[in-house]
Amino acid sequence: MPERTPYIAANWKMNKTVAEAAEFIDTLLPRIAATQADVVVCAPFTALTAVVERRYGTAVKVAAQNMHEEASGAFTGEVSAPMLVELDVEAVVLGHSERRQFFGETDEVLARKVPAALAADLEPILCVGESEAARDGGETEEVLERQLQADLAAVEAADLERVVVAYEPIWAIGTGRTATPEQAQEACAFIRDVLRARGAAADRVRILYGGSMKPANAAELLALPDVDGGLIGGASLDPEDFAAIVEASG
Ligand code: PEP
């Protein structure tokens, strides 16, 4: 089985001014200088350049938190993949549950955004995950399969390994309620099976867990066989906490 490089991503959401982002990166870099992991900072659009400029020559990759599927056009307030690539941004979060819930991001739109990101050479970090009601109703796998099949419908099998998938149970995001290691492993293994059935070189796909990951629980979650990294919200706002999670990845 190919070794998968751990992938630890900070999702800052709508946090950090340019000055705060710069301060974070300056504190983080010496703390993670020896890491073998891919460390990714998902910054607000306004802070992307500040992060990009500070991370040259380091292990840190930079991601946006959203993008439009078209390259340009009359879409007021939107930002496209070529615009992000021009800034030297390398990845983009797509389908975060907050965007699905508050901004009407649908599987139909995601089916266009994921290939648009790949075509522009941006690494999509595709978020999928079930609601509390779906988990309680025993529908977790059905929801994950539906989201994956819909969002990746237009991605060629050979390109699936270029997608990073984040399993983010909605009930665990920002709630302090973390999935148990068994729940996280089961869901991430299921996601890998779905990708394999779609023709992916599934052993090469990085699958992340996201949902109240913090220094205290990171090592246990990151040691799971099908969890290749984390997408971290709240605990990624503090560079010491985030560095501790990077360290826990190996
Ligand atoms: C997220 O927003 O992707 C996330 C996992 O948030 P938190 O770590 O705060 O639960």
Coordinates of C-alpha atoms and ligand atoms in Angstrom, one line a residue:
M1 CA 0.0 0.0 0.0
P2 CA 1.5 3.4 -0.9
E3 CA 2.5 5.6 2.1
R4 CA 0.2 8.6 2.3
T5 CA 1.8 11.8 3.4
P6 CA -0.2 13.2 6.4
Y7 CA -2.3 16.3 5.5
I8 CA -3.0 18.7 8.3
A9 CA -5.2 21.7 7.3
A10 CA -6.2 24.8 9.2
N11 CA -9.6 26.1 8.3
W12 CA -9.7 29.6 9.7
K13 CA -13.2 30.3 8.4
M14 CA -14.0 34.0 8.6
N15 CA -11.2 34.8 11.1
K16 CA -7.9 36.6 10.9
T17 CA -7.0 40.0 9.4
V18 CA -3.9 40.3 7.3
A19 CA -1.9 41.3 10.3
E20 CA -3.2 38.4 12.4
A21 CA -2.5 36.0 9.6
A22 CA 1.0 37.2 9.3
E23 CA 1.6 36.9 13.0
F24 CA 0.2 33.3 13.0
I25 CA 2.5 32.2 10.2
D26 CA 5.5 33.8 11.7
T27 CA 4.8 31.9 15.0
L28 CA 3.9 28.6 13.3
L29 CA 6.8 28.2 10.9
P30 CA 9.6 27.6 13.4
R31 CA 7.4 25.2 15.3
I32 CA 6.8 22.9 12.3
A33 CA 10.1 23.3 10.6
A34 CA 10.9 19.5 10.9
T35 CA 7.5 18.2 9.9
Q36 CA 7.1 15.6 7.1
A37 CA 3.4 16.4 6.8
D38 CA 1.7 18.6 4.2
V39 CA 0.6 21.6 6.3
V40 CA -2.2 23.6 4.7
V41 CA -3.6 26.9 5.8
C42 CA -7.1 27.7 4.5
A43 CA -7.2 31.5 4.8
P44 CA -9.9 34.0 4.0
F45 CA -9.4 35.6 0.5
T46 CA -8.1 38.8 2.0
A47 CA -5.3 37.1 3.9
L48 CA -4.1 34.7 1.1
T49 CA -1.3 36.8 -0.2
A50 CA 0.1 37.5 3.3
V51 CA 0.2 33.7 4.0
V52 CA 1.6 32.9 0.5
E53 CA 4.4 35.4 0.8
R54 CA 5.5 34.1 4.2
R55 CA 5.4 30.4 3.4
Y56 CA 7.7 30.3 0.3
G57 CA 10.4 27.7 1.0
T58 CA 8.4 25.9 3.8
A59 CA 6.2 22.9 4.0
V60 CA 3.1 25.1 4.2
K61 CA 0.6 25.1 1.3
V62 CA -2.2 27.7 1.0
A63 CA -5.8 27.0 0.3
A64 CA -8.9 29.2 -0.2
Q65 CA -12.2 28.3 1.4
N66 CA -14.4 28.5 -1.7
M67 CA -14.3 29.4 -5.4
H68 CA -16.7 29.9 -8.3
E69 CA -16.8 27.2 -10.9
E70 CA -16.5 29.6 -13.9
A71 CA -13.2 31.2 -14.7
S72 CA -14.6 34.7 -15.1
G73 CA -18.0 36.5 -15.7
A74 CA -20.8 38.4 -14.2
F75 CA -20.8 36.8 -10.7
T76 CA -20.5 39.7 -8.3
G77 CA -18.6 38.9 -5.1
E78 CA -17.2 35.6 -6.4
V79 CA -13.6 34.5 -6.9
S80 CA -12.4 32.0 -9.6
A81 CA -9.8 29.2 -9.7
P82 CA -7.4 31.1 -12.1
M83 CA -7.5 34.1 -9.7
L84 CA -6.4 31.9 -6.9
V85 CA -3.7 30.2 -8.9
E86 CA -2.3 33.6 -9.9
L87 CA -1.7 34.2 -6.2
D88 CA 0.2 30.9 -5.9
V89 CA -2.7 29.3 -3.9
E90 CA -2.5 25.5 -4.3
A91 CA -5.8 24.2 -2.8
V92 CA -9.4 25.1 -2.2
V93 CA -12.0 23.8 0.3
L94 CA -15.2 22.9 -1.4
G95 CA -18.5 21.8 0.1
H96 CA -17.8 22.7 3.7
S97 CA -21.0 22.1 5.6
E98 CA -21.2 25.8 6.6
R99 CA -21.3 26.7 2.9
R100 CA -23.9 24.0 2.2
Q101 CA -26.0 25.1 5.1
F102 CA -25.7 28.9 5.1
F103 CA -24.8 29.7 1.4
G104 CA -26.9 27.1 -0.5
E105 CA -23.9 25.2 -1.9
T106 CA -25.5 22.2 -3.5
D107 CA -24.1 18.9 -4.8
E108 CA -25.1 20.0 -8.3
V109 CA -22.8 23.1 -8.0
L110 CA -20.0 21.0 -6.4
A111 CA -20.1 18.7 -9.3
R112 CA -19.0 21.6 -11.4
K113 CA -16.6 23.2 -8.9
V114 CA -14.5 20.1 -8.2
P115 CA -13.5 19.5 -11.9
A116 CA -13.0 23.3 -12.3
A117 CA -10.5 23.3 -9.5
L118 CA -8.7 20.3 -10.9
A119 CA -8.6 21.8 -14.4
A120 CA -6.9 24.9 -12.9
D121 CA -4.4 22.7 -10.9
L122 CA -5.9 23.6 -7.6
E123 CA -6.2 20.7 -5.1
P124 CA -9.9 20.3 -4.0
I125 CA -10.4 19.5 -0.3
L126 CA -14.0 18.2 -0.7
C127 CA -15.9 18.1 2.6
V128 CA -18.7 15.5 3.1
G129 CA -20.5 14.5 6.3
E130 CA -23.8 13.6 7.8
S131 CA -26.1 15.5 10.1
E132 CA -26.9 14.4 13.6
A133 CA -30.3 13.2 12.4
A134 CA -28.8 11.2 9.6
R135 CA -26.4 9.5 12.0
D136 CA -29.2 8.8 14.5
G137 CA -31.3 7.4 11.7
G138 CA -28.5 5.0 10.6
E139 CA -28.1 6.9 7.3
T140 CA -24.5 8.0 7.6
E141 CA -23.2 5.8 4.7
E142 CA -26.1 6.6 2.5
V143 CA -25.4 10.4 2.9
L144 CA -21.7 10.0 2.4
E145 CA -22.2 7.9 -0.7
R146 CA -24.7 10.3 -2.2
Q147 CA -22.5 13.3 -1.6
L148 CA -19.4 11.6 -3.0
Q149 CA -21.1 10.2 -6.1
A150 CA -22.8 13.6 -6.8
D151 CA -19.9 15.9 -6.1
L152 CA -17.3 13.7 -8.0
A153 CA -19.7 12.7 -10.9
A154 CA -17.7 14.7 -13.5
V155 CA -14.2 13.7 -12.2
E156 CA -12.4 11.1 -14.3
A157 CA -11.3 8.0 -12.3
A158 CA -7.7 8.7 -12.9
D159 CA -8.1 12.2 -11.3
L160 CA -9.8 11.0 -8.2
E161 CA -6.5 10.6 -6.3
R162 CA -5.9 14.4 -6.8
V163 CA -8.9 15.1 -4.6
V164 CA -8.5 15.3 -0.8
V165 CA -11.7 14.3 1.0
A166 CA -12.5 15.5 4.4
Y167 CA -15.0 13.5 6.5
E168 CA -16.7 16.1 8.6
P169 CA -19.7 14.9 10.6
I170 CA -21.8 18.1 11.0
W171 CA -22.6 17.3 14.6
A172 CA -18.9 17.4 15.5
I173 CA -18.1 20.7 13.8
G174 CA -17.5 23.5 16.3
T175 CA -19.4 21.6 18.9
G176 CA -16.6 20.2 21.0
R177 CA -18.2 16.8 20.3
T178 CA -15.6 14.7 18.5
A179 CA -16.4 11.5 16.6
T180 CA -15.1 8.4 18.4
P181 CA -12.1 6.8 16.8
E182 CA -14.4 3.9 15.7
Q183 CA -16.8 6.3 14.0
A184 CA -14.1 8.3 12.3
Q185 CA -12.3 5.1 11.1
E186 CA -15.5 3.5 9.9
A187 CA -16.6 6.5 7.9
C188 CA -13.2 7.2 6.4
A189 CA -12.8 3.5 5.4
F190 CA -16.3 3.7 3.8
I191 CA -15.3 6.8 1.8
R192 CA -12.2 5.0 0.6
D193 CA -14.3 2.0 -0.5
V194 CA -16.7 4.3 -2.4
L195 CA -13.7 5.9 -4.2
R196 CA -12.3 2.5 -5.0
A197 CA -15.6 1.4 -6.5
R198 CA -15.5 4.6 -8.6
G199 CA -12.2 3.4 -10.1
A200 CA -9.9 5.6 -8.0
A201 CA -6.4 4.5 -6.9
A202 CA -8.0 4.7 -3.5
D203 CA -4.9 3.8 -1.5
R204 CA -3.4 7.1 -2.7
V205 CA -6.3 9.4 -1.7
R206 CA -5.8 11.4 1.4
I207 CA -8.9 11.3 3.6
L208 CA -9.1 13.7 6.5
Y209 CA -11.2 13.8 9.7
G210 CA -12.7 17.1 10.7
G211 CA -14.8 17.9 13.8
S212 CA -13.5 19.3 17.0
M213 CA -10.0 17.9 16.5
K214 CA -7.6 19.4 19.1
P215 CA -4.2 18.7 20.6
A216 CA -5.7 16.4 23.2
N217 CA -7.4 14.0 20.7
A218 CA -5.4 14.5 17.5
A219 CA -2.8 11.7 18.0
E220 CA -5.5 9.0 18.5
L221 CA -7.5 10.1 15.5
L222 CA -4.5 10.6 13.2
A223 CA -3.2 7.1 14.0
L224 CA -6.3 5.5 12.5
P225 CA -5.5 3.5 9.4
D226 CA -7.9 5.3 7.1
V227 CA -7.5 8.8 8.6
D228 CA -4.7 10.5 6.7
G229 CA -4.9 13.9 8.3
G230 CA -7.3 16.5 9.8
L231 CA -9.3 19.6 8.8
I232 CA -9.2 21.7 11.9
G233 CA -11.4 24.7 12.6
G234 CA -11.4 26.2 16.1
A235 CA -8.1 24.7 17.3
S236 CA -6.3 26.0 14.1
L237 CA -6.7 29.6 15.2
D238 CA -3.9 29.3 17.8
P239 CA -0.5 28.6 16.2
E240 CA 0.6 26.6 19.2
D241 CA -2.4 24.3 19.2
F242 CA -2.2 23.9 15.4
A243 CA 1.5 23.1 15.6
A244 CA 0.8 20.5 18.3
I245 CA -1.7 18.8 16.0
V246 CA 0.9 18.9 13.1
E247 CA 3.3 17.2 15.5
A248 CA 0.8 14.6 16.5
S249 CA 0.6 13.5 12.8
G250 CA 3.9 11.9 13.1
Ligands
PEP1 C1 -14.2 22.8 10.3 O1 -14.8 23.8 10.3 O2 -13.9 22.2 9.2 C2 -14.0 22.1 11.6 C3 -13.7 20.9 11.6 O3 -14.2 22.9 12.7 P1 -13.9 22.5 14.2 O4 -12.5 21.9 14.3 O5 -14.0 23.8 15.0 O6 -14.9 21.5 14.7

